Tab-separated table of C-alpha atoms in Angstrom:
chain	number	residue	atom	x	y	z
A	1	UNK	CA	9.082	-10.712	41.658
A	2	UNK	CA	11.658	-8.117	40.560
A	3	UNK	CA	12.868	-5.716	43.217
A	4	UNK	CA	15.309	-2.813	43.284
A	5	UNK	CA	18.213	-5.260	43.535
A	6	UNK	CA	19.687	-4.069	40.252
A	7	UNK	CA	20.020	-0.508	41.489
A	8	UNK	CA	21.352	-1.673	44.838
A	9	UNK	CA	23.834	-4.091	43.343
A	10	UNK	CA	26.420	-1.534	42.239
A	11	UNK	CA	29.902	-2.324	43.548
A	12	UNK	CA	31.294	0.425	45.762
A	13	UNK	CA	34.777	1.641	44.771
A	14	UNK	CA	37.514	1.597	47.373
A	15	UNK	CA	39.099	4.956	48.032
A	16	UNK	CA	41.825	5.661	45.494
A	17	UNK	CA	40.793	2.894	43.108
A	18	UNK	CA	40.412	4.175	39.552
A	19	UNK	CA	36.971	3.978	38.115
A	20	UNK	CA	36.594	1.514	35.285
A	21	UNK	CA	36.077	2.965	31.801
A	22	UNK	CA	32.717	2.744	30.113
A	23	UNK	CA	31.986	-0.724	28.885
A	24	UNK	CA	31.140	-1.198	25.236
A	25	UNK	CA	27.506	-1.872	24.427
A	26	UNK	CA	26.907	-5.526	23.698
A	27	UNK	CA	27.081	-6.159	20.001
A	28	UNK	CA	23.861	-7.313	18.379
A	29	UNK	CA	24.354	-10.786	16.961
A	30	UNK	CA	24.701	-10.946	13.211
A	31	UNK	CA	21.414	-11.489	11.458
A	32	UNK	CA	21.123	-14.828	9.716
A	33	UNK	CA	18.288	-14.891	7.214
A	34	UNK	CA	16.917	-17.931	5.432
A	35	UNK	CA	17.676	-17.906	1.710
A	36	UNK	CA	14.790	-18.405	-0.690
A	37	UNK	CA	16.235	-20.291	-3.685
A	38	UNK	CA	13.544	-18.783	-5.920
A	39	UNK	CA	14.353	-15.192	-5.011
A	40	UNK	CA	17.624	-14.575	-6.865
A	41	UNK	CA	16.114	-14.754	-10.346
A	42	UNK	CA	13.075	-12.745	-9.274
A	43	UNK	CA	15.241	-10.042	-7.722
A	44	UNK	CA	17.311	-9.751	-10.908
A	45	UNK	CA	14.138	-9.575	-13.010
A	46	UNK	CA	12.552	-6.732	-11.018
A	47	UNK	CA	15.823	-4.816	-10.716
A	48	UNK	CA	16.254	-4.913	-14.482
A	49	UNK	CA	12.718	-3.624	-15.027
A	50	UNK	CA	13.169	-0.775	-12.524
A	51	UNK	CA	16.461	0.222	-14.161
A	52	UNK	CA	14.848	0.227	-17.610
A	53	UNK	CA	11.877	2.273	-16.467
A	54	UNK	CA	13.997	4.873	-14.730
A	55	UNK	CA	16.262	5.146	-17.785
A	56	UNK	CA	13.142	6.029	-19.798
A	57	UNK	CA	12.165	8.770	-17.341
A	58	UNK	CA	9.401	6.724	-15.705
A	59	UNK	CA	8.767	6.048	-12.001
A	60	UNK	CA	8.884	9.721	-11.157
A	61	UNK	CA	8.763	10.674	-7.486
A	62	UNK	CA	7.707	14.341	-7.855
A	63	UNK	CA	4.058	15.343	-7.256
A	64	UNK	CA	3.432	16.149	-10.920
A	65	UNK	CA	1.874	19.497	-10.043
A	66	UNK	CA	3.220	21.318	-13.114
A	67	UNK	CA	2.382	18.663	-15.698
A	68	UNK	CA	-1.336	19.122	-16.319
A	69	UNK	CA	-3.857	21.857	-15.654
A	70	UNK	CA	-6.456	20.146	-13.473
A	71	UNK	CA	-9.926	21.475	-14.222
A	72	UNK	CA	-13.014	20.496	-12.230
A	73	UNK	CA	-14.287	18.394	-15.134
A	74	UNK	CA	-10.957	16.611	-15.577
A	75	UNK	CA	-10.715	15.878	-11.848
A	76	UNK	CA	-14.306	14.607	-11.661
A	77	UNK	CA	-14.041	12.360	-14.732
A	78	UNK	CA	-10.720	10.967	-13.537
A	79	UNK	CA	-12.259	10.154	-10.172
A	80	UNK	CA	-15.203	8.386	-11.801
A	81	UNK	CA	-12.852	6.297	-13.952
A	82	UNK	CA	-10.782	5.273	-10.927
A	83	UNK	CA	-13.359	4.861	-8.154
A	84	UNK	CA	-16.566	3.839	-9.913
A	85	UNK	CA	-15.159	1.121	-12.129
A	86	UNK	CA	-13.749	-2.360	-11.670
A	87	UNK	CA	-10.551	-3.119	-13.523
A	88	UNK	CA	-10.828	-6.086	-15.877
A	89	UNK	CA	-8.170	-8.538	-17.007
A	90	UNK	CA	-7.719	-7.069	-20.486
A	91	UNK	CA	-5.600	-3.909	-20.742
A	92	UNK	CA	-7.316	-0.588	-20.111
A	93	UNK	CA	-10.800	-2.084	-19.810
A	94	UNK	CA	-13.212	-1.781	-16.912
A	95	UNK	CA	-16.802	-2.284	-15.848
A	96	UNK	CA	-19.082	-0.038	-13.856
A	97	UNK	CA	-19.040	-0.374	-10.080
A	98	UNK	CA	-20.674	1.251	-7.101
A	99	UNK	CA	-18.689	3.434	-4.729
A	100	UNK	CA	-16.767	1.299	-2.242
A	101	UNK	CA	-14.784	2.597	0.708
A	102	UNK	CA	-14.079	2.130	4.419
A	103	UNK	CA	-16.518	3.510	6.964
A	104	UNK	CA	-14.524	2.184	9.932
A	105	UNK	CA	-10.973	3.346	10.783
A	106	UNK	CA	-8.256	1.736	8.680
A	107	UNK	CA	-5.343	0.149	10.534
A	108	UNK	CA	-2.508	-1.270	8.464
A	109	UNK	CA	-0.498	-4.121	9.924
A	110	UNK	CA	2.794	-5.117	8.282
A	111	UNK	CA	3.828	-8.742	8.306
A	112	UNK	CA	7.175	-9.817	6.877
A	113	UNK	CA	8.432	-13.199	5.805
A	114	UNK	CA	11.497	-14.571	7.571
A	115	UNK	CA	13.708	-13.703	4.589
A	116	UNK	CA	13.295	-9.936	5.155
A	117	UNK	CA	15.898	-8.407	7.465
A	118	UNK	CA	15.487	-6.042	10.410
A	119	UNK	CA	16.746	-2.932	8.643
A	120	UNK	CA	14.319	-3.382	5.754
A	121	UNK	CA	11.420	-4.001	8.128
A	122	UNK	CA	12.119	-0.805	10.048
A	123	UNK	CA	12.542	1.265	6.874
A	124	UNK	CA	9.345	-0.095	5.341
A	125	UNK	CA	7.436	0.512	8.546
A	126	UNK	CA	8.549	4.143	8.587
A	127	UNK	CA	7.618	4.540	4.921
A	128	UNK	CA	4.146	3.116	5.497
A	129	UNK	CA	3.566	5.293	8.552
A	130	UNK	CA	4.434	8.407	6.532
A	131	UNK	CA	2.175	7.253	3.699
A	132	UNK	CA	-0.716	6.492	6.056
A	133	UNK	CA	-0.427	9.947	7.599
A	134	UNK	CA	-0.598	11.629	4.168
A	135	UNK	CA	-3.579	9.575	3.069
A	136	UNK	CA	-5.395	10.031	6.359
A	137	UNK	CA	-4.982	13.800	6.122
A	138	UNK	CA	-6.204	13.877	2.521
A	139	UNK	CA	-9.184	11.633	3.191
A	140	UNK	CA	-9.968	13.103	6.619
A	141	UNK	CA	-10.416	9.499	7.701
A	142	UNK	CA	-8.615	7.622	10.519
A	143	UNK	CA	-5.719	5.714	8.916
A	144	UNK	CA	-3.009	4.355	11.197
A	145	UNK	CA	-0.342	1.637	11.311
A	146	UNK	CA	-0.116	-1.036	13.994
A	147	UNK	CA	3.285	-1.490	15.700
A	148	UNK	CA	5.662	-3.937	14.063
A	149	UNK	CA	4.742	-7.458	15.069
A	150	UNK	CA	1.131	-6.525	15.829
A	151	UNK	CA	-1.263	-8.222	13.391
A	152	UNK	CA	-4.428	-6.768	14.910
A	153	UNK	CA	-5.043	-4.387	11.999
A	154	UNK	CA	-7.850	-4.759	9.492
A	155	UNK	CA	-5.681	-4.048	6.419
A	156	UNK	CA	-2.968	-6.720	6.341
A	157	UNK	CA	0.165	-5.948	4.324
A	158	UNK	CA	2.255	-9.048	3.648
A	159	UNK	CA	5.836	-8.654	2.435
A	160	UNK	CA	6.828	-12.070	1.124
A	161	UNK	CA	9.471	-13.719	-0.995
A	162	UNK	CA	8.495	-16.039	-3.834
A	163	UNK	CA	8.425	-19.223	-1.754
A	164	UNK	CA	6.875	-17.470	1.261
A	165	UNK	CA	4.025	-16.159	-0.877
A	166	UNK	CA	3.372	-19.542	-2.485
A	167	UNK	CA	3.081	-21.080	0.989
A	168	UNK	CA	0.991	-18.284	2.533
A	169	UNK	CA	-2.466	-19.737	1.843
A	170	UNK	CA	-3.273	-20.783	5.392
A	171	UNK	CA	-1.991	-17.513	6.839
A	172	UNK	CA	-4.250	-15.562	4.477
A	173	UNK	CA	-7.254	-17.681	5.475
A	174	UNK	CA	-6.488	-16.930	9.120
A	175	UNK	CA	-6.193	-13.189	8.540
A	176	UNK	CA	-9.330	-12.952	6.383
A	177	UNK	CA	-11.832	-15.542	7.691
A	178	UNK	CA	-14.132	-16.806	4.973
A	179	UNK	CA	-11.974	-15.574	2.091
A	180	UNK	CA	-12.830	-17.221	-1.212
A	181	UNK	CA	-10.326	-19.823	-2.401
A	182	UNK	CA	-10.064	-18.076	-5.745
A	183	UNK	CA	-8.880	-14.962	-3.935
A	184	UNK	CA	-6.295	-17.011	-2.034
A	185	UNK	CA	-4.990	-18.428	-5.305
A	186	UNK	CA	-4.688	-14.942	-6.775
A	187	UNK	CA	-1.988	-14.466	-4.154
A	188	UNK	CA	-0.341	-17.872	-3.967
A	189	UNK	CA	-0.288	-18.280	-7.778
A	190	UNK	CA	0.571	-14.659	-8.545
A	191	UNK	CA	2.535	-14.477	-11.822
A	192	UNK	CA	5.772	-12.527	-11.880
A	193	UNK	CA	4.156	-9.932	-14.170
A	194	UNK	CA	2.027	-8.916	-11.174
A	195	UNK	CA	4.335	-6.780	-9.071
A	196	UNK	CA	1.964	-6.444	-6.088
A	197	UNK	CA	-1.740	-6.562	-5.388
A	198	UNK	CA	-4.413	-5.607	-2.885
A	199	UNK	CA	-7.885	-6.965	-2.228
A	200	UNK	CA	-10.464	-5.314	0.030
A	201	UNK	CA	-13.510	-7.117	1.374
A	202	UNK	CA	-16.988	-6.109	2.496
A	203	UNK	CA	-19.216	-8.332	4.604
A	204	UNK	CA	-22.897	-9.142	4.027
A	205	UNK	CA	-23.098	-7.687	0.531
A	206	UNK	CA	-22.237	-4.203	1.734
A	207	UNK	CA	-20.142	-1.694	-0.216
A	208	UNK	CA	-18.318	-0.671	2.972
A	209	UNK	CA	-14.960	-2.397	3.343
A	210	UNK	CA	-14.084	-4.047	6.636
A	211	UNK	CA	-10.921	-6.018	5.784
A	212	UNK	CA	-8.161	-5.995	3.192
A	213	UNK	CA	-4.936	-7.744	2.317
A	214	UNK	CA	-2.047	-6.521	0.188
A	215	UNK	CA	0.974	-8.474	-0.995
A	216	UNK	CA	4.319	-6.824	-1.703
A	217	UNK	CA	7.136	-8.867	-3.199
A	218	UNK	CA	10.202	-8.997	-0.958
A	219	UNK	CA	12.444	-9.186	-4.040
A	220	UNK	CA	11.627	-5.683	-5.261
A	221	UNK	CA	14.351	-3.018	-5.408
A	222	UNK	CA	13.808	0.035	-3.244
A	223	UNK	CA	11.768	2.331	-5.501
A	224	UNK	CA	9.570	-0.431	-6.920
A	225	UNK	CA	8.912	-1.625	-3.381
A	226	UNK	CA	7.899	1.868	-2.233
A	227	UNK	CA	5.752	2.302	-5.357
A	228	UNK	CA	3.901	-0.899	-4.499
A	229	UNK	CA	3.129	0.399	-1.014
A	230	UNK	CA	1.797	3.662	-2.454
A	231	UNK	CA	-0.359	2.029	-5.111
A	232	UNK	CA	-1.778	-0.951	-3.259
A	233	UNK	CA	-2.418	0.731	0.074
A	234	UNK	CA	-4.287	3.563	-1.654
A	235	UNK	CA	-6.176	1.314	-4.056
A	236	UNK	CA	-7.267	-0.773	-1.083
A	237	UNK	CA	-8.997	2.341	0.259
A	238	UNK	CA	-11.410	2.218	-2.686
A	239	UNK	CA	-9.589	3.818	-5.622
A	240	UNK	CA	-9.573	0.422	-7.222
A	241	UNK	CA	-9.058	0.862	-10.980
A	242	UNK	CA	-6.334	2.199	-13.253
A	243	UNK	CA	-7.128	4.439	-16.197
A	244	UNK	CA	-5.202	5.968	-19.080
A	245	UNK	CA	-6.982	9.273	-18.423
A	246	UNK	CA	-5.476	9.520	-14.920
A	247	UNK	CA	-2.510	11.859	-15.190
A	248	UNK	CA	-0.394	12.834	-13.334
A	249	UNK	CA	-1.242	9.773	-11.243
A	250	UNK	CA	-0.079	6.381	-10.041
A	251	UNK	CA	-3.490	5.027	-11.090
A	252	UNK	CA	-2.270	4.606	-14.639
A	253	UNK	CA	-0.597	1.542	-16.134
A	254	UNK	CA	2.053	3.625	-17.916
A	255	UNK	CA	4.236	3.668	-14.747
A	256	UNK	CA	5.117	7.343	-15.264
A	257	UNK	CA	4.763	8.028	-11.543
A	258	UNK	CA	5.954	5.793	-8.736
A	259	UNK	CA	4.400	7.620	-5.785
A	260	UNK	CA	1.124	9.345	-4.981
A	261	UNK	CA	0.798	12.662	-6.786
A	262	UNK	CA	-1.092	15.812	-5.854
A	263	UNK	CA	-3.908	14.669	-8.144
A	264	UNK	CA	-4.089	11.307	-6.380
A	265	UNK	CA	-4.550	12.997	-3.024
A	266	UNK	CA	-7.428	15.026	-4.488
A	267	UNK	CA	-9.023	11.783	-5.706
A	268	UNK	CA	-8.753	10.400	-2.189
A	269	UNK	CA	-10.266	13.568	-0.771
A	270	UNK	CA	-13.273	13.226	-3.084
A	271	UNK	CA	-13.652	9.550	-2.255
A	272	UNK	CA	-14.055	10.134	1.475
A	273	UNK	CA	-16.158	13.269	1.246
A	274	UNK	CA	-19.174	12.765	3.555
A	275	UNK	CA	-21.560	13.823	0.776
A	276	UNK	CA	-20.769	10.531	-0.937
A	277	UNK	CA	-21.642	7.171	0.556
A	278	UNK	CA	-20.830	3.523	-0.104
A	279	UNK	CA	-23.139	1.863	-2.611
A	280	UNK	CA	-23.731	4.959	-4.761
A	281	UNK	CA	-23.873	4.407	-8.510
A	282	UNK	CA	-22.233	6.772	-10.968
A	283	UNK	CA	-25.638	8.226	-11.823
A	284	UNK	CA	-26.322	9.035	-8.173
A	285	UNK	CA	-22.832	10.274	-7.406
A	286	UNK	CA	-21.954	12.213	-10.566
A	287	UNK	CA	-23.514	15.607	-9.694
A	288	UNK	CA	-22.040	15.456	-6.189
A	289	UNK	CA	-18.610	14.524	-7.554
A	290	UNK	CA	-18.609	17.485	-9.941
A	291	UNK	CA	-19.633	19.809	-7.111
A	292	UNK	CA	-16.809	18.550	-4.868
A	293	UNK	CA	-14.277	18.751	-7.719
A	294	UNK	CA	-15.254	22.371	-8.393
A	295	UNK	CA	-14.705	23.231	-4.735
A	296	UNK	CA	-11.315	21.484	-4.628
A	297	UNK	CA	-9.972	23.085	-7.802
A	298	UNK	CA	-11.191	26.521	-6.717
A	299	UNK	CA	-9.574	25.999	-3.318
A	300	UNK	CA	-6.243	25.066	-4.911
A	301	UNK	CA	-6.128	28.052	-7.242
């Protein structure tokens, strides 16, 4: 049992003896990280792509508010393209889907591979907390982030190097019990052309999500890494597809925007409006969506 011995153990100074100067804080030992032999080439590849995109004026970080006049019809049709469709493997193609979203509070938990250092973990955690706060406010839905090292969330965000991701199958099965092996392989066999991904799951045939997992590549440079957090953590809330008609938006394969725009936050607000419910088809939801979009555009003007 600990007692107050520490406070009582101070050495009394003899009269006239000079007080010792303040002792230096103990230096934190240097961080030694394992080196993934597959990471160097991947890091160079993604850095080159980010540099090329930024040189072309892509990966913008502004909210895009001045780019396009958002009318109620444009907002509603963009929402339908993003939230009521499943993205297919061929470019810019999709299939109809029902409305899918979380009905329970969302709690992100960040899990890093051993190759990611302390400073990066802390910075990413702060970035995700700020993002979760913005999305929670827009959606009016509880969205929080578990403390670092706490894996008790229901939306697991894995930041992994190339080798760590390839070896993560068992960890994914533990985090998402009953996950289909094809879904596991989508992560472990992820081609380098896939920068990041997210998958959300509903139990018992429901359209209400209860669990999700996202994978962010540890090799990404700073802006690409942050862009992956913005896109995957928002898509995992139910805005699942990309569309060429979504602009200004991150839900567009043209990579013009790196971070959530003002339009994207409106899409999230529509998605969690209580007048909509999981399982709705486009036919059921369309008149409600147009009504909500009219209210939002009128409120912003």
